[in-house]
CSV table of C-alpha atoms and ligand atoms in Angstrom, one decimal:
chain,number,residue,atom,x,y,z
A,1,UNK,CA,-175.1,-92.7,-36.2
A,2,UNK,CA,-176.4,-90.0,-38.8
A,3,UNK,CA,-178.9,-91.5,-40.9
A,4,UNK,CA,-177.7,-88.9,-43.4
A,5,UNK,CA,-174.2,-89.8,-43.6
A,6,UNK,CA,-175.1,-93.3,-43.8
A,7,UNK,CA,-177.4,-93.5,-46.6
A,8,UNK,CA,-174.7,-92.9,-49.2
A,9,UNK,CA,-172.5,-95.5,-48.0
A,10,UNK,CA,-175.4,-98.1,-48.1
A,11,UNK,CA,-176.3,-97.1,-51.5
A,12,UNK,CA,-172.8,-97.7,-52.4
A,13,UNK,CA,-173.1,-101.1,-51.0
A,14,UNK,CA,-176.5,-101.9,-52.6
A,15,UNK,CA,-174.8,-101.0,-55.9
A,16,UNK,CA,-171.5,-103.2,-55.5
A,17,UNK,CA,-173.6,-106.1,-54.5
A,18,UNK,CA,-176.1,-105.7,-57.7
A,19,UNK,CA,-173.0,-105.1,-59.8
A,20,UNK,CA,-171.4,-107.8,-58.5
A,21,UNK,CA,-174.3,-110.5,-59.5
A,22,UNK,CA,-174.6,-109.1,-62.6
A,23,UNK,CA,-170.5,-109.7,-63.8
A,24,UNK,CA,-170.6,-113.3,-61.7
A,25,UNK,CA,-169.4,-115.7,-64.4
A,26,UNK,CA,-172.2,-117.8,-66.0
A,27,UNK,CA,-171.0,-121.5,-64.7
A,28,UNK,CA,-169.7,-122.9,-68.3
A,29,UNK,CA,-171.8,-124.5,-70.5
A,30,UNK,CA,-172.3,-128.1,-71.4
A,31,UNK,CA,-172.0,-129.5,-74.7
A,32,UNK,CA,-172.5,-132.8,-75.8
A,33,UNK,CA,-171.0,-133.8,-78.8
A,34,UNK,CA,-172.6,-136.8,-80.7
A,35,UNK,CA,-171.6,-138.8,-83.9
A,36,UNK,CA,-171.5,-141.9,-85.8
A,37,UNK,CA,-168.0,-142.9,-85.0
A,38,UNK,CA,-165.2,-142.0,-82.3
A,39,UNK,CA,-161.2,-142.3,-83.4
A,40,UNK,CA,-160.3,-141.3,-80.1
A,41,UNK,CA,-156.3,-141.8,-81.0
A,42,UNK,CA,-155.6,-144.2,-77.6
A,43,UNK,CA,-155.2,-146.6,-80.3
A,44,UNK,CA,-156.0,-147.7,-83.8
A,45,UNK,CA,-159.7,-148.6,-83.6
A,46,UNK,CA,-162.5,-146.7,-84.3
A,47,UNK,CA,-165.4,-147.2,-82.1
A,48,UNK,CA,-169.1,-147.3,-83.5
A,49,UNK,CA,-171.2,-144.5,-81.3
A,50,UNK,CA,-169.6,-140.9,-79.8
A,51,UNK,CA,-171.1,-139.0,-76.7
A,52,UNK,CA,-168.4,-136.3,-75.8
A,53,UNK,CA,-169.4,-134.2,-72.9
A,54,UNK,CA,-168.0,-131.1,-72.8
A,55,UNK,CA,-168.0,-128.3,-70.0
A,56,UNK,CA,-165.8,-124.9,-70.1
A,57,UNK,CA,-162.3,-125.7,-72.0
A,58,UNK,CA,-162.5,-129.3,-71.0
A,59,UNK,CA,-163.7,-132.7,-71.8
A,60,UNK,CA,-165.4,-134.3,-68.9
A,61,UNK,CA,-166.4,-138.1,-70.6
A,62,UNK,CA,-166.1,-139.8,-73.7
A,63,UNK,CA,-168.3,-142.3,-74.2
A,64,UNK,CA,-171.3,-143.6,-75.9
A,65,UNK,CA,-174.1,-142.8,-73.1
A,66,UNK,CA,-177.1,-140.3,-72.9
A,67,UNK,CA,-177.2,-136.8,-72.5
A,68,UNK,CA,-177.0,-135.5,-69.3
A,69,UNK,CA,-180.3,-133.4,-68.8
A,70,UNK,CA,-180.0,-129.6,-69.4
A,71,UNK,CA,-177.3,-129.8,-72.0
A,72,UNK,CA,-176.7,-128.2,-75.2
A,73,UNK,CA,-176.2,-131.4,-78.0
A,74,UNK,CA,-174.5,-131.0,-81.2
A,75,UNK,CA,-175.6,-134.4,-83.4
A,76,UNK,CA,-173.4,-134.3,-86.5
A,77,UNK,CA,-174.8,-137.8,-87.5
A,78,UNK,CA,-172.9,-139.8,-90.3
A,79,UNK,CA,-169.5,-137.8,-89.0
A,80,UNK,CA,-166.0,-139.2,-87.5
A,81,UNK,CA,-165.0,-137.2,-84.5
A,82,UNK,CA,-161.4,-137.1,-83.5
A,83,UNK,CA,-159.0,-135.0,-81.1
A,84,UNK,CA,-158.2,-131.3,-82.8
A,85,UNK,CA,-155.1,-131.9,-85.5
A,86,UNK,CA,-151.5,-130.9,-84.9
A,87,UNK,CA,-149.1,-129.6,-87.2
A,88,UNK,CA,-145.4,-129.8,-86.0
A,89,UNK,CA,-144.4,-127.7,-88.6
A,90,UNK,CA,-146.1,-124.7,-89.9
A,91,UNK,CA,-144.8,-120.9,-90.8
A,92,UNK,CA,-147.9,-118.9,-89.7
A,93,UNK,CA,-146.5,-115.5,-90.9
A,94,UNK,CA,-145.2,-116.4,-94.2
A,95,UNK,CA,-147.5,-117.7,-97.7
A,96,UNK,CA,-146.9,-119.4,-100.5
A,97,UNK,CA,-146.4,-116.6,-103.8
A,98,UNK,CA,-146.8,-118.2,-107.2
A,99,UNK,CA,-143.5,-116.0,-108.2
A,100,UNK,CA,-140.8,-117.0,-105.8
A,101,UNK,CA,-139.1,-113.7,-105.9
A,102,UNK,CA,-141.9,-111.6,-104.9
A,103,UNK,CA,-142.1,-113.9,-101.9
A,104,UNK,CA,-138.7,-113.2,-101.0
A,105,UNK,CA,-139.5,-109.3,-101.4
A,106,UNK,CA,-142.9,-109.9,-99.1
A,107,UNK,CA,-140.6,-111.2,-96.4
A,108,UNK,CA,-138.1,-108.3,-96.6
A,109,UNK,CA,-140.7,-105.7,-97.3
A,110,UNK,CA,-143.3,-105.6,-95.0
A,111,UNK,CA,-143.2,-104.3,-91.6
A,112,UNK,CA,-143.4,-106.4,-89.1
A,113,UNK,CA,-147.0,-105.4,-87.7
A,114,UNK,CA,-148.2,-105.9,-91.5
A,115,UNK,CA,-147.1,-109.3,-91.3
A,116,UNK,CA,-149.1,-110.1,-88.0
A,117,UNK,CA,-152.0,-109.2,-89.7
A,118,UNK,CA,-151.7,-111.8,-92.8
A,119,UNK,CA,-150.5,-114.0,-90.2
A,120,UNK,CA,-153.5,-113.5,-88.3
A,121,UNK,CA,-155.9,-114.5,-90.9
A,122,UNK,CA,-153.0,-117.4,-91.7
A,123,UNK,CA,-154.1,-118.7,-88.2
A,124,UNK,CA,-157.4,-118.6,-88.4
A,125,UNK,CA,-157.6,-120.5,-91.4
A,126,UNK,CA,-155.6,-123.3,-90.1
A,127,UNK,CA,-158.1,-123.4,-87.1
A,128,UNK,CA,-160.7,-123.5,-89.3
A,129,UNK,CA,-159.1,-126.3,-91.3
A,130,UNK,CA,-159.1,-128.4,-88.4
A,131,UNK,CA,-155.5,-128.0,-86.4
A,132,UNK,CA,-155.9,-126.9,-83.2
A,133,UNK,CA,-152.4,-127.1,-81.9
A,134,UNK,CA,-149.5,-125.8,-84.4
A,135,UNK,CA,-145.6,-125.9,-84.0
A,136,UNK,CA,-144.0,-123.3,-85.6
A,137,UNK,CA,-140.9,-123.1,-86.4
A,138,UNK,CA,-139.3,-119.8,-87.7
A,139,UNK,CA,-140.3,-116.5,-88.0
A,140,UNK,CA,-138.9,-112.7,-88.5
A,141,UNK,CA,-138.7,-110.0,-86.5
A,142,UNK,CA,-140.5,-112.0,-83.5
A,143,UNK,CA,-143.8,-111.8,-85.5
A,144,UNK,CA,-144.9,-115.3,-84.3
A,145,UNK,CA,-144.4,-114.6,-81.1
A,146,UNK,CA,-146.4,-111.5,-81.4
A,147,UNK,CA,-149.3,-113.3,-83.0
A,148,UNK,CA,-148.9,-116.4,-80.4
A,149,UNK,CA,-149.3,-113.8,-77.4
A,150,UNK,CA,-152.4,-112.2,-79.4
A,151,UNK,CA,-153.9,-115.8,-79.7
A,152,UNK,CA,-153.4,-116.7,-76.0
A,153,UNK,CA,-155.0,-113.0,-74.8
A,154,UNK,CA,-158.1,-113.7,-77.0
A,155,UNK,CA,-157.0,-110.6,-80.0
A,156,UNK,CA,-156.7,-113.0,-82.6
A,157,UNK,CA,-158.4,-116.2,-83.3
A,158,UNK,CA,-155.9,-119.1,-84.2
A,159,UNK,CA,-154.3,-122.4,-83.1
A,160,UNK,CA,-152.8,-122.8,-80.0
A,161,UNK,CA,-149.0,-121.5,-80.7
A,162,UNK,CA,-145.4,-123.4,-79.8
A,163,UNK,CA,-143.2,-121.1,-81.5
A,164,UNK,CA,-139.4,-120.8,-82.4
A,165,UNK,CA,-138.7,-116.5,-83.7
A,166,UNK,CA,-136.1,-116.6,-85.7
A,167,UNK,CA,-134.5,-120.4,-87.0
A,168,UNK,CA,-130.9,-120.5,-86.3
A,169,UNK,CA,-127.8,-121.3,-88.6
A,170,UNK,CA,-125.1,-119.9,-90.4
A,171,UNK,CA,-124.3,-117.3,-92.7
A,172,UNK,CA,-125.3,-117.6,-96.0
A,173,UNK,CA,-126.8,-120.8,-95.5
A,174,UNK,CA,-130.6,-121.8,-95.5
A,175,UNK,CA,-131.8,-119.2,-93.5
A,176,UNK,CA,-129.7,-116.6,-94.1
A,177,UNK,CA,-130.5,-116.7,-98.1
A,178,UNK,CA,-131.2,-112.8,-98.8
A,179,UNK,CA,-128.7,-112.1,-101.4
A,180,UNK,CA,-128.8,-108.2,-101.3
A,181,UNK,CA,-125.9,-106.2,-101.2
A,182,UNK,CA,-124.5,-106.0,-97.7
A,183,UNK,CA,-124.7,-101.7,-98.0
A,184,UNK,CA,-128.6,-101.8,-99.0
A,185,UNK,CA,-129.5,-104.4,-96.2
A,186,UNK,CA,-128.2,-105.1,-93.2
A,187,UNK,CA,-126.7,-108.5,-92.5
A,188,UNK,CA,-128.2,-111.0,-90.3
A,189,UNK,CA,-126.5,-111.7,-86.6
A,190,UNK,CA,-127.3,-113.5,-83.8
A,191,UNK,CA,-130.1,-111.6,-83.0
A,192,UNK,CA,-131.7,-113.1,-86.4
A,193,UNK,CA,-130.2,-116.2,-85.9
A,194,UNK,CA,-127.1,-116.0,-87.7
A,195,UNK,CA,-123.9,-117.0,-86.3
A,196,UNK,CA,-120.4,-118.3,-86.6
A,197,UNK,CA,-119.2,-120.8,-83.8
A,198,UNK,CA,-120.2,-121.6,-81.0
A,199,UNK,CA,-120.3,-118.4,-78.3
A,200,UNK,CA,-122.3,-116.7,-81.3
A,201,UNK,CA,-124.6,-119.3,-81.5
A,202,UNK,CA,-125.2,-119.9,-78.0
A,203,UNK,CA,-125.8,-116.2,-78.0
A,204,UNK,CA,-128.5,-116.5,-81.0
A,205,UNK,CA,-130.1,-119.0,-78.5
A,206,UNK,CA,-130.3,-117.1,-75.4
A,207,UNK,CA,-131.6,-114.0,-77.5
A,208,UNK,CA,-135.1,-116.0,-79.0
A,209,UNK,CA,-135.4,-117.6,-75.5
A,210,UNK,CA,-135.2,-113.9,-73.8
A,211,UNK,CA,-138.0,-113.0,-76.4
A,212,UNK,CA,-140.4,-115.9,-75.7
A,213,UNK,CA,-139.2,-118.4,-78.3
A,214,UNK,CA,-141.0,-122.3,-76.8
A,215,UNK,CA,-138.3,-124.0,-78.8
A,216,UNK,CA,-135.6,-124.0,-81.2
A,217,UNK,CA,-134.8,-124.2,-84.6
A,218,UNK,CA,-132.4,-125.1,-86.7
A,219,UNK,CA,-131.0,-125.5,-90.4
A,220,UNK,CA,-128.7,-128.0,-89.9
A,221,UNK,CA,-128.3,-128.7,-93.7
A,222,UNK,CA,-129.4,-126.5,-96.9
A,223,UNK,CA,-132.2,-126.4,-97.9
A,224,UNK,CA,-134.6,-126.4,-101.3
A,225,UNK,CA,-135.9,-123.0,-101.2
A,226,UNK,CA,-133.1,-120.9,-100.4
A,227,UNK,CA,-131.0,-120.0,-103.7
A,228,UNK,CA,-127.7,-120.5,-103.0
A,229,UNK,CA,-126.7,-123.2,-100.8
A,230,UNK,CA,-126.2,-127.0,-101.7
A,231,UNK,CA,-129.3,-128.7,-100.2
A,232,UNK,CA,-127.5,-131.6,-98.5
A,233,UNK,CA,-124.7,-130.3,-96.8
A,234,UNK,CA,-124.1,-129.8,-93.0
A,235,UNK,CA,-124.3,-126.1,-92.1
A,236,UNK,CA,-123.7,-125.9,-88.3
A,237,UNK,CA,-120.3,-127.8,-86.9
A,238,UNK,CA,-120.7,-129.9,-83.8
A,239,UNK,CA,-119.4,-127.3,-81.5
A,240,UNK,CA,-122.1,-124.9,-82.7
A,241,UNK,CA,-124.7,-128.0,-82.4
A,242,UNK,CA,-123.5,-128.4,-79.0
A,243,UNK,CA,-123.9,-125.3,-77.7
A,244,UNK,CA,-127.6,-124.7,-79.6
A,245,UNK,CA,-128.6,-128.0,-78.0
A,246,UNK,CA,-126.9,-127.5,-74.6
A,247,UNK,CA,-128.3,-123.9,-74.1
A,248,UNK,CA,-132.0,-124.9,-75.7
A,249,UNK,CA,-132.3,-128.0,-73.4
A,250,UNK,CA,-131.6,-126.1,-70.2
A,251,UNK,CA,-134.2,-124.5,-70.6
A,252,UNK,CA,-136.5,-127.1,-71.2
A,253,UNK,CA,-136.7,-126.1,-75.1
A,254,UNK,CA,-137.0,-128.4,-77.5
A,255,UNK,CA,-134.2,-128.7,-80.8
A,256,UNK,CA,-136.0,-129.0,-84.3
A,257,UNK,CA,-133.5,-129.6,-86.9
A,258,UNK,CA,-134.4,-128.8,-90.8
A,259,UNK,CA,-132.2,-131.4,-92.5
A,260,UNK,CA,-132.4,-132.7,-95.5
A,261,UNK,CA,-128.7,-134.2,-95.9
A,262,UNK,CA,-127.6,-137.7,-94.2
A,263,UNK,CA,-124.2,-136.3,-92.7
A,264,UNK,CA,-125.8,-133.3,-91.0
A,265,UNK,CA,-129.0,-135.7,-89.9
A,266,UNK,CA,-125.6,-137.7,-88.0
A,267,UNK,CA,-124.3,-134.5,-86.3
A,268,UNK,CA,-127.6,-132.9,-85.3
A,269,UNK,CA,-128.8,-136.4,-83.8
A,270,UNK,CA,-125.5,-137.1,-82.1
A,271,UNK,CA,-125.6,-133.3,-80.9
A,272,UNK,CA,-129.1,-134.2,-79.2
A,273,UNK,CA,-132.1,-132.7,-81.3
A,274,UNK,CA,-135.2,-133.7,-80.8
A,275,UNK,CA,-136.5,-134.1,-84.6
A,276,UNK,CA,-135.7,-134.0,-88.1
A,277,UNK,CA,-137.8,-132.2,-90.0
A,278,UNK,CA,-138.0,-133.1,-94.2
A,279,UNK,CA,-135.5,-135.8,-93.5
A,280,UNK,CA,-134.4,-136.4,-97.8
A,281,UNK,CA,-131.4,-138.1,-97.7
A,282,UNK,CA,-131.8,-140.1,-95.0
A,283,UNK,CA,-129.7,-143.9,-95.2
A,284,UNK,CA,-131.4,-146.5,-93.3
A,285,UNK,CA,-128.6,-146.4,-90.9
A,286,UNK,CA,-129.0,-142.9,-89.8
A,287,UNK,CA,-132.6,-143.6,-89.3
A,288,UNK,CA,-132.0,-146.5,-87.3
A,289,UNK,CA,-129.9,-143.8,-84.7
A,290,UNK,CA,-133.1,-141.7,-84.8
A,291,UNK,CA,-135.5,-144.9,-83.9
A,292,UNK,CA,-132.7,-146.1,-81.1
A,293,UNK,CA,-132.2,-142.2,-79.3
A,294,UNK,CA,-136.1,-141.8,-79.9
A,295,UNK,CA,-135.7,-138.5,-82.5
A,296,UNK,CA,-138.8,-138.1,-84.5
A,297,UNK,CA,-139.0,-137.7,-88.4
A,298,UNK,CA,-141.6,-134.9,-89.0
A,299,UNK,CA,-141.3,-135.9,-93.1
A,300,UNK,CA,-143.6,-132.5,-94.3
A,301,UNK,CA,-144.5,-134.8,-97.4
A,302,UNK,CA,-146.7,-132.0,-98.0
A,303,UNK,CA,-143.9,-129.2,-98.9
A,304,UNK,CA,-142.5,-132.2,-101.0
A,305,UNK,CA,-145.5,-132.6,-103.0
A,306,UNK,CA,-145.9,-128.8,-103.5
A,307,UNK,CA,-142.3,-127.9,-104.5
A,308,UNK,CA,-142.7,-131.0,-107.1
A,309,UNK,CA,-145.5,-129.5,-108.6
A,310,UNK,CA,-144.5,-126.0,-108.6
A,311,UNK,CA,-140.8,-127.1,-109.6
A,312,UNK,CA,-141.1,-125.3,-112.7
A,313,UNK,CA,-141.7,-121.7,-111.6
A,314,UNK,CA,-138.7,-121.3,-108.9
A,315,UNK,CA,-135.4,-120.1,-110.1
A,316,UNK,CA,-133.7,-123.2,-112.0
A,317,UNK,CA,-130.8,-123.7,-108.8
A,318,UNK,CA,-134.3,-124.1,-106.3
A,319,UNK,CA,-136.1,-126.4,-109.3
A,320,UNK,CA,-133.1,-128.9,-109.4
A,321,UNK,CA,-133.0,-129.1,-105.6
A,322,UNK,CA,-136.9,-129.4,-105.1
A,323,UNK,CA,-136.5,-132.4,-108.0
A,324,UNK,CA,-133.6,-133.9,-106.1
A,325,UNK,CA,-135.0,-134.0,-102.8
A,326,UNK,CA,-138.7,-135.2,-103.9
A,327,UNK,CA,-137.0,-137.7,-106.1
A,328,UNK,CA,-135.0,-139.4,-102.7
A,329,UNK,CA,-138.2,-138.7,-99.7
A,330,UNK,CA,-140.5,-141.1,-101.3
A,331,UNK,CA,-138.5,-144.0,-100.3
A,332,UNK,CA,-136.5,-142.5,-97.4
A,333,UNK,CA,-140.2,-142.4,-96.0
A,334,UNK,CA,-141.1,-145.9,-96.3
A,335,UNK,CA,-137.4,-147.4,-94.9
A,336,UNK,CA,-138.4,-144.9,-92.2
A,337,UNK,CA,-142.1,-147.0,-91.6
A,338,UNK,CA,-140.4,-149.7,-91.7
A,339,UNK,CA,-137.9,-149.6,-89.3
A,340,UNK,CA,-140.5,-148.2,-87.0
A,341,UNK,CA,-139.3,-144.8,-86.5
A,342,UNK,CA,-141.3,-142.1,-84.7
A,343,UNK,CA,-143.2,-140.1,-87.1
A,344,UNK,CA,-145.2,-137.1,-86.2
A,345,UNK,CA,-147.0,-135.1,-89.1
A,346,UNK,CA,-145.8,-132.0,-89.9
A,347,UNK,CA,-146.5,-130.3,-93.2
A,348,UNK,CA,-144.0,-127.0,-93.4
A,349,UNK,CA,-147.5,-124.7,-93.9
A,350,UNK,CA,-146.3,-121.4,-96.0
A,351,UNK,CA,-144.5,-122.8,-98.3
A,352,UNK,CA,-148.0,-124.4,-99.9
A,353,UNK,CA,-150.9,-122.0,-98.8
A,354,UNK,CA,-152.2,-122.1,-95.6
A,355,UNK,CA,-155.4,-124.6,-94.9
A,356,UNK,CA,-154.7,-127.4,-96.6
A,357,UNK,CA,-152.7,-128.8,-94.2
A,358,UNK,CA,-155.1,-132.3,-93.8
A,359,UNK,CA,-153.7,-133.4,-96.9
A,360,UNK,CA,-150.6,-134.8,-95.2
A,361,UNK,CA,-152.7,-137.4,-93.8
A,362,UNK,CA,-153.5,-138.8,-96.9
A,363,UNK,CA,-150.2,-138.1,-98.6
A,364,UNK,CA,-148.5,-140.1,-95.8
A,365,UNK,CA,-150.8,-143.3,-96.5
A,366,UNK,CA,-149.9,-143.4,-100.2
A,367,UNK,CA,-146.7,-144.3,-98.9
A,368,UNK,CA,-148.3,-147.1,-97.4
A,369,UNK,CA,-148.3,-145.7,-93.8
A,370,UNK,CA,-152.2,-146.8,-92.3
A,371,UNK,CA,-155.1,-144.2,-92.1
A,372,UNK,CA,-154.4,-144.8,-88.1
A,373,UNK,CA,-151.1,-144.3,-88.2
A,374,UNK,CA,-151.3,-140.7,-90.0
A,375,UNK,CA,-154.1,-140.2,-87.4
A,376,UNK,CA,-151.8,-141.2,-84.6
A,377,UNK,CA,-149.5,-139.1,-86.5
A,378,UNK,CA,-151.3,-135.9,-86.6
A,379,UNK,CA,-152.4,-136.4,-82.6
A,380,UNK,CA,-151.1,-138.1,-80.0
A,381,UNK,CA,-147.5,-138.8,-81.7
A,382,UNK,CA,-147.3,-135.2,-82.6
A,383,UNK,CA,-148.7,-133.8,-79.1
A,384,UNK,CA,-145.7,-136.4,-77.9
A,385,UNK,CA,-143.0,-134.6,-79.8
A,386,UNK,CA,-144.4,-131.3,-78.7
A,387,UNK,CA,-144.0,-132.2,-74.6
A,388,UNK,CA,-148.3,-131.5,-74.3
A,389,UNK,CA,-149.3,-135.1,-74.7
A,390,UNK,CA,-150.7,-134.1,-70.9
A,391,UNK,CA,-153.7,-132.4,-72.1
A,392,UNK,CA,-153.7,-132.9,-75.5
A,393,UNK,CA,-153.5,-135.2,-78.5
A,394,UNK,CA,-156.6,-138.1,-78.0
A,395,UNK,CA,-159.7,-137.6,-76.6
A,396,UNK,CA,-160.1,-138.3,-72.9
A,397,UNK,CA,-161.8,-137.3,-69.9
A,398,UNK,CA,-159.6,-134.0,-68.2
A,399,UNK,CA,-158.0,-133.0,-71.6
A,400,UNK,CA,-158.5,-129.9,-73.3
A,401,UNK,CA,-161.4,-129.7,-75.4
A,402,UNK,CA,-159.8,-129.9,-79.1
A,403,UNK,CA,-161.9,-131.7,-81.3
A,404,UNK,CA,-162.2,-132.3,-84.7
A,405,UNK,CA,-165.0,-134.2,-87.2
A,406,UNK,CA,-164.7,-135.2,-90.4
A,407,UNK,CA,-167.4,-136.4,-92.8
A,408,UNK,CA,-168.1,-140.2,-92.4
A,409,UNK,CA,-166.0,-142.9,-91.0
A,410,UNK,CA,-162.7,-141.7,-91.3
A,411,UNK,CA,-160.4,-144.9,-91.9
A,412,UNK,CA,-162.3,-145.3,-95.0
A,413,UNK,CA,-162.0,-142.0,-96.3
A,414,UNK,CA,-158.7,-140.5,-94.9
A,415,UNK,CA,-159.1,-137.2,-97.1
A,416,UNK,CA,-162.4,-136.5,-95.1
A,417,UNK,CA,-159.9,-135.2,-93.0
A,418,UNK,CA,-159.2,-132.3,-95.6
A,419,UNK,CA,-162.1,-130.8,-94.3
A,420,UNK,CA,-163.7,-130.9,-91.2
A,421,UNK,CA,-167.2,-130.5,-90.7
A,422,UNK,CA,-166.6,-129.0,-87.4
A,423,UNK,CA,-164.2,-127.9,-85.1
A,424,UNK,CA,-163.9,-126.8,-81.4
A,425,UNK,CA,-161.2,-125.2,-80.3
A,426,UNK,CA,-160.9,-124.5,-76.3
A,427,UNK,CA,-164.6,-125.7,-75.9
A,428,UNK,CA,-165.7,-123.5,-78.5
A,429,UNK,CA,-167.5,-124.1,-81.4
A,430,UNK,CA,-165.3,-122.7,-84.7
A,431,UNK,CA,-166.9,-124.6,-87.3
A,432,UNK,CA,-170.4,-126.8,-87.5
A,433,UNK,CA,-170.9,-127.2,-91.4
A,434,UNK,CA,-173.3,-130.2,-91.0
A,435,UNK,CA,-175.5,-132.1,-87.9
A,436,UNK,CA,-178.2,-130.1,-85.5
B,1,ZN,ZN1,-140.1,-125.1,-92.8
């Protein structure tokens, strides 16, 4: 053998090996999470005394024991910690605009890599406000799923993403409410979401599911901020539910159905969805359906409470809508308690700005729901209505490492959870206002 030939190869061996220690993965980190209370969300207690151990994206014990030697410990004293929020209902790539037109011109006007970037900062400020897990639910020009694949690579820094593109329904109804001239823009098709009947529809399906879309939306009634369509009535017939329901649940994608009317809530639950979103008109009857075939009310008391209190700068068709809707939802809410109906919180983020989506919880208990109950709400109900109740939604050993605290015990001060002292996301520290 030649010495001289050899050499190179062995350096090259050295070098691979040396190389080779130097990019081995650090083993994950530990981190041990300690507070004041625990509202785990297996239940309604809170439990005195929190040790979370933490390692990689996972949580390997919850319980009120020592340290294990070695680790990293983040004390955040008098604090409340809880799993990471979840939002059934956001819109990450749209805001709230004081003037309602220049909204609608936002949405038409940017390009669709402009709007990833607001969207992007959208995210990270719902992270940062706590939610960890968000279910959006509609979108243009596939920016969501855009920004959902940027999240999941590590580009962007946001919640994680269950995402519908574009919300399906029918022409000229809630989501097809751009009123310009048919020769200035084009009109809206399937591949938008727009469609007559049910081939069309099932073809408006197939095309958001080809793109990446986790689940499907729908406007099975009008809807408050769209100008010209009653806000009650049904807007998709039962053939065209069908087919959107059939084709969605093949595919293991859930149906989320914007109603606000009572007769279209009947077709949409009898056609299978999977929630009601908003949920207005509501009779106790038709929410009796949704308690006995298990459909969840995601009642965004949040987007109620904004469009009330903005009801005087939309368009005076969208201000008597927003009045009549608010006016009916208060009580439509509490028959909903009452009968025991599944209720996951959802807050319809974009149509208030994005961040302050904790104040459902405490809208929800002025209704006379229990600061548990929004909790519950807000984390395991919600991760139950999203299908990842698996690894997310309380706070137990194997789940992903979501986790929230809030300032305080937590079922004395539900509004503590309007902002969160800290917040890990994934095992990694987002936010740590307070604790050593
Ligand atoms: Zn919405």
């Amino acid at each position: 053998m030649n010495l001289v030939a050899a050499t190179p190869v062995l350096l090259a061996i050295v070098a691979t090996a040396a190389q080779a220690q130097e990019t081995a993965p650090a083993p994950p980190e530990t981190i041990v999470l300690r507070a004041a209370y625990l509202f785990d969300s297996t239940g309604t207690t809170l439990k005195d005394g929190a040790t979370i151990v933490v390692r990689g994206d996972r949580i390997v014990s919850v319980g009120t024991g020592a340290a294990p030697p070695g680790a990293r410990v983040i004390d955040l004293g008098e604090a409340t910690l809880l799993p990471g929020f979840i939002d059934a209902h956001t819109h990450l790539t749209s805001q709230f605009e004081k003037d309602y037109y220049r909204g609608v011109y936002n949405r038409i006007m940017r390009f669709p890599a402009e709007q990833a970037l607001y969207g992007a900062q959208y995210a990270r400020r719902t992270l940062e406000a706590g939610f960890t897990t968000v279910r959006n639910v509609g979108a243009e020009d596939f920016v969501d799923i855009g920004l959902r694949n940027a999240i999941n690579a590590g580009v962007a820094e946001g919640p994680r993403m269950l995402t519908a593109a574009h919300g399906i329904g029918s022409p000229g109804g809630h989501f097809d409410d751009y009123a310009f001239p048919p020769d200035r823009v084009k009109p809206w098709g399937p591949t938008e979401g727009i469609c007559s009947g049910p081939e069309a529809c099932r073809e408006a399906v197939r095309y958001q599911m080809k793109w990446g879309a986790d689940l499907i939306k729908i406007a099975a009634s009008g809807g408050v901020l769209s100008e010209s369509d009653p806000v009650d009535v049904p807007q998709l017939t039962p053939e065209e539910l069908a087919a959107i329901v059939s084709e969605a649940h093949k595919w293991n994608r859930k149906v989320v159905a914007h109603c606000h009317g009572d007769a279209a809530a009947r077709l949409a639950i009898n056609a299978g969805v999977d929630s009601i979103e908003h949920g207005s008109f509501l009779t106790e009857d038709t929410l009796k359906l949704m308690k006995s075939k298990g459909v969840y009310l995601v009642p965004t008391r949040m987007a109620v409470y904004w469009v009330s209190k903005m009801a005087d700068t939309y368009p005076p068709k969208i201000a008597a809508k927003a009045r009549a809707a608010a006016a009916a939802h208060g009580d439509m809410f509490k028959t909903a308690l009452r009968l025991g109906v599944p209720i996951a919180l959802g807050t319809d983020a974009g149509v208030y700005p994005h961040g302050m989506n904790g104040m459902e919880f405490g809208l929800m208990t002025e209704l006379g729901m229990s600061p548990a109950a929004a909790l519950l709400a807000g984390t395991r109900d919600a991760a139950k209505l999203l299908g990842v109740e698996g690894d997310l939604g309380t706070l137990q050993a194997g789940k992903t490492a979501d986790i929230v605290g809030v300032q305080g015990n937590v079922l004395s001060d539900i509004h503590a959870t309007e902002h969160p002292v800290f917040v890990m996301h994934l095992g990694h520290v987002v936010v740590q206002k307070t604790g050593s």
